[in-house]
């Protein structure tokens, strides 16, 4: 039994009940729309909003995270299955369930191995570029629905090609309906909240009504479509009854073909959800456990695969609305699942006249908020290499597809990391006059001694950079022929691998042959332990000093001089 249920307080019930109704209003149109985005019948979105939500509530560590249908896993599911079956067919539904099930099992396995740290493997540049690129791809993929035509594809080029081909079949009523919905949704996003506040509502209440405005537009679209008998595609009457419990048909060949997509969905879904959970926890001064989140999301996706759904993830918009509505515990999510189950049992005819064009408009407006260029602008000002990773990942989504874009982004990030750390900054140090502080000679007015060369290495030492460091030190020594003591300040060195250790041993031997002693200063405890264990300190021609100043004093004294402060 989860802690929130074991220690549940009666006073929290009204807050969780109100939050559940707020979530219901948001989740119904989103569930239907994201199911269509994934190429599935609309009821699949409601199926994915019941059991997975309950499972996460029982296992998750976040009190207000809203798990269910979301834009990214829906898009990734559709692109992963493109060409394997007809969207909406029984085979497509089985494959979508298999993707959810296998991605869930993978996450649970990683949680058992305590691999929650994999959330750190996607940089902000990769995630930002991927999310923005995916949002653009989603908008492009919804254009056929907005125009009332049929066009599919896994990349921007494929969708655009199909779109141009089908453009002459544009459904004018669908286009007018979607255009009106877009105008209302965009206007509502900007003006509803301030208008409601002028009418006397509190900022919190106005914000909640603003977030719920899409359901008003969807209902209005259904009413207009029904009254005018518009010839547009609609959701139709949904099958009555609870989600079916069934094992998705497993096809070994199909499973093997979508393994990269399953890995990408598992990784991206976890990183996205954990980031949202962290931001909510920070606001509430709570903590979230990455391994527990990995397990909960894995179990939720497994449940989605077994109950006619598709991969699920957290939604920032719904989670923020849940927290804003006053949710105290995950009971809000459980109650939301109960409301949706009730709708599937009794009120499935409510969706008969709901136009698909209006649902697509809600998707376009919702995902347009995911296009965040602030990370790109920051990276461009701070480090343009990260900006290029962002841009490459974004373009990769549009040109290559979502799975290949993730691989491209991760590959570029790792390559950039290796390139950066393979050429660490080496700073020649001197003493700031009258102090015990030592700074870079290129940045400060400092005092140096011709017999002593103090160099700070601003990176851990490993196989990819030890040759660069050795070459840099040799060059510096060549420029200072009077040097007899080389002091390496290791304050920024957190680790030294075997290759780097061997490089230091060779440097120590060569310098000794040239009459130069090698010394260390400010060595961190774990690094010192490894150096002692290796026996290298017994070979060291010089000594290990506690601080840079202590080292310089000792070396000056050995040359018959001393510092005066």
Tab-separated table of C-alpha atoms in Angstrom, residues 161-460:
chain	number	residue	atom	x	y	z
A	161	UNK	CA	4.561	14.783	-50.025
A	162	UNK	CA	1.334	13.014	-49.073
A	163	UNK	CA	-0.227	16.328	-48.116
A	164	UNK	CA	0.473	17.921	-51.482
A	165	UNK	CA	-0.913	14.865	-53.254
A	166	UNK	CA	-4.170	14.916	-51.264
A	167	UNK	CA	-4.599	18.712	-51.169
A	168	UNK	CA	-7.195	18.799	-53.980
A	169	UNK	CA	-9.524	16.688	-51.804
A	170	UNK	CA	-9.625	19.334	-49.041
A	171	UNK	CA	-12.909	19.226	-47.102
A	172	UNK	CA	-14.039	22.871	-46.900
A	173	UNK	CA	-16.379	22.416	-43.880
A	174	UNK	CA	-13.584	20.646	-41.973
A	175	UNK	CA	-11.149	23.421	-42.873
A	176	UNK	CA	-13.561	26.145	-41.713
A	177	UNK	CA	-14.361	24.260	-38.517
A	178	UNK	CA	-10.684	23.686	-37.667
A	179	UNK	CA	-9.796	27.295	-38.511
A	180	UNK	CA	-12.518	28.577	-36.193
A	181	UNK	CA	-11.347	26.205	-33.457
A	182	UNK	CA	-7.741	27.364	-33.846
A	183	UNK	CA	-8.755	31.008	-33.593
A	184	UNK	CA	-10.842	30.346	-30.478
A	185	UNK	CA	-8.164	28.231	-28.813
A	186	UNK	CA	-5.385	30.723	-29.487
A	187	UNK	CA	-7.554	33.641	-28.391
A	188	UNK	CA	-8.636	31.737	-25.304
A	189	UNK	CA	-5.072	30.912	-24.351
A	190	UNK	CA	-4.229	34.601	-24.422
A	191	UNK	CA	-7.383	36.345	-23.246
A	192	UNK	CA	-9.512	33.961	-21.125
A	193	UNK	CA	-7.472	34.264	-17.950
A	194	UNK	CA	-7.209	38.101	-17.864
A	195	UNK	CA	-10.889	38.449	-18.815
A	196	UNK	CA	-11.999	36.127	-16.029
A	197	UNK	CA	-9.796	37.963	-13.564
A	198	UNK	CA	-11.460	41.240	-14.585
A	199	UNK	CA	-14.807	39.583	-13.864
A	200	UNK	CA	-13.679	38.933	-10.305
A	201	UNK	CA	-12.225	35.418	-10.369
A	202	UNK	CA	-9.010	34.730	-8.518
A	203	UNK	CA	-5.839	34.181	-10.515
A	204	UNK	CA	-5.860	30.477	-9.661
A	205	UNK	CA	-9.497	29.967	-10.662
A	206	UNK	CA	-9.014	31.957	-13.865
A	207	UNK	CA	-5.956	29.880	-14.725
A	208	UNK	CA	-7.877	26.634	-14.241
A	209	UNK	CA	-10.785	27.817	-16.391
A	210	UNK	CA	-8.304	28.904	-19.035
A	211	UNK	CA	-6.752	25.438	-19.091
A	212	UNK	CA	-10.224	23.889	-19.329
A	213	UNK	CA	-11.251	26.123	-22.253
A	214	UNK	CA	-10.326	23.516	-24.929
A	215	UNK	CA	-13.190	21.262	-23.774
A	216	UNK	CA	-15.558	24.205	-24.334
A	217	UNK	CA	-14.260	24.584	-27.900
A	218	UNK	CA	-14.561	20.834	-28.527
A	219	UNK	CA	-18.156	20.765	-27.242
A	220	UNK	CA	-19.015	23.855	-29.304
A	221	UNK	CA	-17.534	22.188	-32.379
A	222	UNK	CA	-19.634	19.077	-31.759
A	223	UNK	CA	-22.805	21.167	-31.364
A	224	UNK	CA	-22.159	23.173	-34.548
A	225	UNK	CA	-21.304	20.045	-36.520
A	226	UNK	CA	-24.451	18.294	-35.333
A	227	UNK	CA	-26.844	21.208	-35.843
A	228	UNK	CA	-25.558	21.995	-39.327
A	229	UNK	CA	-25.073	18.336	-40.251
A	230	UNK	CA	-21.595	19.143	-41.549
A	231	UNK	CA	-20.003	16.428	-43.716
A	232	UNK	CA	-16.915	16.066	-41.534
A	233	UNK	CA	-15.316	13.079	-39.841
A	234	UNK	CA	-16.254	12.709	-36.183
A	235	UNK	CA	-15.286	10.484	-33.274
A	236	UNK	CA	-18.562	8.568	-33.397
A	237	UNK	CA	-20.153	6.476	-30.675
A	238	UNK	CA	-17.411	4.734	-28.703
A	239	UNK	CA	-17.644	1.043	-27.778
A	240	UNK	CA	-19.311	0.792	-24.381
A	241	UNK	CA	-17.494	-1.031	-21.615
A	242	UNK	CA	-14.255	-1.062	-19.676
A	243	UNK	CA	-10.872	-1.575	-21.378
A	244	UNK	CA	-10.341	-5.136	-22.574
A	245	UNK	CA	-7.723	-7.126	-20.680
A	246	UNK	CA	-5.705	-9.012	-23.270
A	247	UNK	CA	-2.118	-9.888	-24.097
A	248	UNK	CA	-1.155	-8.030	-27.304
A	249	UNK	CA	-0.353	-10.375	-30.166
A	250	UNK	CA	3.425	-10.789	-30.166
A	251	UNK	CA	5.248	-11.090	-33.457
A	252	UNK	CA	8.975	-11.735	-33.047
A	253	UNK	CA	9.854	-10.173	-36.402
A	254	UNK	CA	7.783	-7.053	-35.686
A	255	UNK	CA	9.185	-6.775	-32.154
A	256	UNK	CA	12.726	-6.967	-33.504
A	257	UNK	CA	12.006	-4.258	-36.064
A	258	UNK	CA	10.807	-1.780	-33.465
A	259	UNK	CA	13.410	-2.452	-30.749
A	260	UNK	CA	15.101	0.951	-31.377
A	261	UNK	CA	11.710	2.666	-31.071
A	262	UNK	CA	10.966	0.813	-27.831
A	263	UNK	CA	14.315	1.892	-26.386
A	264	UNK	CA	13.729	5.505	-27.466
A	265	UNK	CA	10.171	5.602	-26.095
A	266	UNK	CA	11.322	4.128	-22.781
A	267	UNK	CA	14.211	6.580	-22.442
A	268	UNK	CA	12.481	9.743	-23.660
A	269	UNK	CA	9.274	8.994	-21.749
A	270	UNK	CA	11.176	8.493	-18.515
A	271	UNK	CA	13.388	11.560	-18.938
A	272	UNK	CA	10.398	13.755	-19.788
A	273	UNK	CA	8.258	12.418	-16.941
A	274	UNK	CA	11.044	12.550	-14.369
A	275	UNK	CA	11.865	16.135	-15.343
A	276	UNK	CA	8.231	17.129	-14.817
A	277	UNK	CA	8.097	15.269	-11.496
A	278	UNK	CA	11.279	17.032	-10.351
A	279	UNK	CA	9.933	20.482	-11.203
A	280	UNK	CA	6.698	19.777	-9.306
A	281	UNK	CA	8.584	18.324	-6.348
A	282	UNK	CA	10.834	21.389	-6.176
A	283	UNK	CA	7.788	23.631	-6.052
A	284	UNK	CA	6.210	21.542	-3.275
A	285	UNK	CA	9.522	21.002	-1.436
A	286	UNK	CA	9.228	17.263	-1.901
A	287	UNK	CA	11.524	14.662	-3.421
A	288	UNK	CA	11.097	12.060	-6.136
A	289	UNK	CA	13.018	8.814	-6.458
A	290	UNK	CA	14.280	8.202	-10.041
A	291	UNK	CA	14.318	4.416	-9.659
A	292	UNK	CA	10.818	4.409	-8.211
A	293	UNK	CA	9.608	6.670	-11.018
A	294	UNK	CA	11.199	4.335	-13.553
A	295	UNK	CA	9.378	1.394	-11.984
A	296	UNK	CA	6.033	3.228	-11.780
A	297	UNK	CA	6.177	4.435	-15.381
A	298	UNK	CA	7.215	0.986	-16.514
A	299	UNK	CA	4.308	-0.636	-14.705
A	300	UNK	CA	1.908	2.000	-16.081
A	301	UNK	CA	3.032	1.317	-19.647
A	302	UNK	CA	2.818	-2.424	-19.104
A	303	UNK	CA	-0.756	-1.926	-17.905
A	304	UNK	CA	-1.483	0.226	-20.962
A	305	UNK	CA	-0.250	-2.544	-23.238
A	306	UNK	CA	-2.487	-5.098	-21.510
A	307	UNK	CA	-5.642	-2.945	-21.580
A	308	UNK	CA	-5.918	-1.782	-25.189
A	309	UNK	CA	-3.875	1.380	-24.773
A	310	UNK	CA	-0.558	2.694	-26.073
A	311	UNK	CA	2.604	4.157	-24.485
A	312	UNK	CA	1.843	6.725	-21.792
A	313	UNK	CA	3.891	9.395	-20.125
A	314	UNK	CA	3.506	12.421	-17.886
A	315	UNK	CA	1.923	15.614	-19.145
A	316	UNK	CA	3.299	18.894	-17.875
A	317	UNK	CA	0.082	20.780	-18.624
A	318	UNK	CA	-2.153	18.300	-16.826
A	319	UNK	CA	0.298	17.920	-13.943
A	320	UNK	CA	0.495	21.684	-13.478
A	321	UNK	CA	-3.302	21.954	-13.601
A	322	UNK	CA	-3.591	19.094	-11.113
A	323	UNK	CA	-1.259	20.862	-8.703
A	324	UNK	CA	-2.969	24.208	-9.304
A	325	UNK	CA	-6.384	22.662	-8.628
A	326	UNK	CA	-5.174	21.718	-5.166
A	327	UNK	CA	-4.465	17.993	-5.505
A	328	UNK	CA	-2.977	16.679	-2.282
A	329	UNK	CA	-2.338	13.050	-3.274
A	330	UNK	CA	-2.533	10.617	-6.183
A	331	UNK	CA	-6.159	9.943	-5.249
A	332	UNK	CA	-6.969	12.763	-7.689
A	333	UNK	CA	-5.632	10.605	-10.520
A	334	UNK	CA	-7.463	7.512	-9.260
A	335	UNK	CA	-10.756	9.422	-9.126
A	336	UNK	CA	-10.145	10.738	-12.639
A	337	UNK	CA	-9.696	7.165	-13.856
A	338	UNK	CA	-12.969	6.251	-12.151
A	339	UNK	CA	-14.826	9.101	-13.905
A	340	UNK	CA	-13.475	7.980	-17.279
A	341	UNK	CA	-14.476	4.376	-16.572
A	342	UNK	CA	-17.983	5.622	-15.761
A	343	UNK	CA	-18.133	7.534	-19.054
A	344	UNK	CA	-17.090	4.421	-20.981
A	345	UNK	CA	-19.819	2.426	-19.246
A	346	UNK	CA	-22.693	4.884	-19.595
A	347	UNK	CA	-21.986	7.954	-21.727
A	348	UNK	CA	-20.136	6.759	-24.837
A	349	UNK	CA	-22.667	8.433	-27.148
A	350	UNK	CA	-21.498	11.859	-25.943
A	351	UNK	CA	-18.667	11.738	-28.490
A	352	UNK	CA	-20.751	10.877	-31.553
A	353	UNK	CA	-20.634	14.370	-33.101
A	354	UNK	CA	-17.188	15.436	-31.902
A	355	UNK	CA	-15.309	16.514	-35.078
A	356	UNK	CA	-11.808	15.127	-35.587
A	357	UNK	CA	-10.777	18.459	-37.091
A	358	UNK	CA	-11.477	20.232	-33.792
A	359	UNK	CA	-9.552	17.582	-31.843
A	360	UNK	CA	-6.621	18.116	-34.196
A	361	UNK	CA	-6.850	21.848	-33.552
A	362	UNK	CA	-6.538	21.188	-29.806
A	363	UNK	CA	-3.423	19.095	-30.475
A	364	UNK	CA	-1.851	21.838	-32.592
A	365	UNK	CA	-2.440	24.509	-29.961
A	366	UNK	CA	-1.302	22.233	-27.101
A	367	UNK	CA	1.955	21.101	-28.724
A	368	UNK	CA	2.781	24.570	-30.051
A	369	UNK	CA	3.642	25.420	-26.456
A	370	UNK	CA	6.299	22.702	-26.573
A	371	UNK	CA	8.296	24.650	-29.161
A	372	UNK	CA	10.713	26.293	-26.742
A	373	UNK	CA	13.565	28.184	-28.367
A	374	UNK	CA	14.838	29.640	-25.089
A	375	UNK	CA	17.276	26.735	-24.667
A	376	UNK	CA	18.587	27.302	-28.179
A	377	UNK	CA	19.020	31.044	-27.589
A	378	UNK	CA	20.816	30.409	-24.281
A	379	UNK	CA	23.068	27.781	-25.850
A	380	UNK	CA	23.851	30.096	-28.770
A	381	UNK	CA	25.012	32.805	-26.371
A	382	UNK	CA	26.808	30.439	-23.986
A	383	UNK	CA	28.256	27.650	-26.141
A	384	UNK	CA	27.365	27.399	-29.811
A	385	UNK	CA	28.415	23.764	-29.933
A	386	UNK	CA	25.444	22.925	-27.698
A	387	UNK	CA	23.251	25.095	-29.911
A	388	UNK	CA	24.325	23.043	-32.921
A	389	UNK	CA	23.404	19.835	-31.060
A	390	UNK	CA	19.955	21.333	-30.388
A	391	UNK	CA	19.539	22.316	-34.033
A	392	UNK	CA	20.808	18.974	-35.343
A	393	UNK	CA	18.386	17.058	-33.122
A	394	UNK	CA	15.466	19.276	-34.155
A	395	UNK	CA	16.243	18.849	-37.854
A	396	UNK	CA	16.859	15.145	-37.266
A	397	UNK	CA	13.287	14.731	-36.025
A	398	UNK	CA	11.922	16.368	-39.165
A	399	UNK	CA	14.219	14.687	-41.680
A	400	UNK	CA	15.150	11.311	-40.162
A	401	UNK	CA	12.280	10.597	-37.774
A	402	UNK	CA	12.023	10.645	-33.999
A	403	UNK	CA	13.998	7.476	-33.207
A	404	UNK	CA	16.970	8.286	-35.433
A	405	UNK	CA	16.924	11.865	-34.130
A	406	UNK	CA	17.348	10.615	-30.554
A	407	UNK	CA	20.302	8.462	-31.601
A	408	UNK	CA	21.773	11.409	-33.491
A	409	UNK	CA	21.346	13.781	-30.547
A	410	UNK	CA	22.818	11.373	-27.989
A	411	UNK	CA	25.708	10.563	-30.339
A	412	UNK	CA	26.481	14.251	-30.888
A	413	UNK	CA	26.279	14.996	-27.150
A	414	UNK	CA	28.690	12.174	-26.298
A	415	UNK	CA	31.031	13.221	-29.102
A	416	UNK	CA	30.935	16.816	-27.857
A	417	UNK	CA	31.621	15.670	-24.292
A	418	UNK	CA	34.603	13.571	-25.379
A	419	UNK	CA	35.925	16.418	-27.522
A	420	UNK	CA	35.659	18.896	-24.634
A	421	UNK	CA	37.247	16.653	-22.039
A	422	UNK	CA	39.962	15.478	-24.437
A	423	UNK	CA	41.467	18.970	-24.459
A	424	UNK	CA	41.329	20.165	-20.838
A	425	UNK	CA	42.306	23.660	-19.855
A	426	UNK	CA	45.820	23.907	-18.418
A	427	UNK	CA	46.425	27.042	-16.327
A	428	UNK	CA	49.908	28.204	-15.327
A	429	UNK	CA	49.585	29.579	-11.787
A	430	UNK	CA	51.283	32.420	-9.961
A	431	UNK	CA	50.847	33.949	-6.525
A	432	UNK	CA	48.741	37.059	-6.048
A	433	UNK	CA	51.156	39.407	-4.267
A	434	UNK	CA	50.837	39.431	-0.482
A	435	UNK	CA	48.366	36.510	-0.374
A	436	UNK	CA	48.234	32.726	-0.363
A	437	UNK	CA	46.068	32.695	-3.480
A	438	UNK	CA	47.279	31.339	-6.823
A	439	UNK	CA	45.674	32.339	-10.090
A	440	UNK	CA	46.090	31.981	-13.853
A	441	UNK	CA	49.019	34.101	-15.055
A	442	UNK	CA	46.986	35.108	-18.121
A	443	UNK	CA	44.173	36.597	-16.045
A	444	UNK	CA	45.861	38.130	-12.997
A	445	UNK	CA	48.943	40.097	-12.007
A	446	UNK	CA	50.871	37.377	-10.189
A	447	UNK	CA	54.360	36.417	-9.053
A	448	UNK	CA	56.120	33.380	-10.547
A	449	UNK	CA	59.479	31.684	-9.999
A	450	UNK	CA	61.690	30.504	-12.868
A	451	UNK	CA	62.626	27.248	-11.115
A	452	UNK	CA	59.004	26.251	-10.329
A	453	UNK	CA	56.197	25.661	-12.820
A	454	UNK	CA	52.756	25.303	-11.191
A	455	UNK	CA	50.017	24.059	-13.541
A	456	UNK	CA	46.355	23.475	-12.673
A	457	UNK	CA	44.617	20.745	-14.709
A	458	UNK	CA	40.942	21.618	-15.051
A	459	UNK	CA	39.568	18.163	-15.897
A	460	UNK	CA	39.679	14.580	-14.725
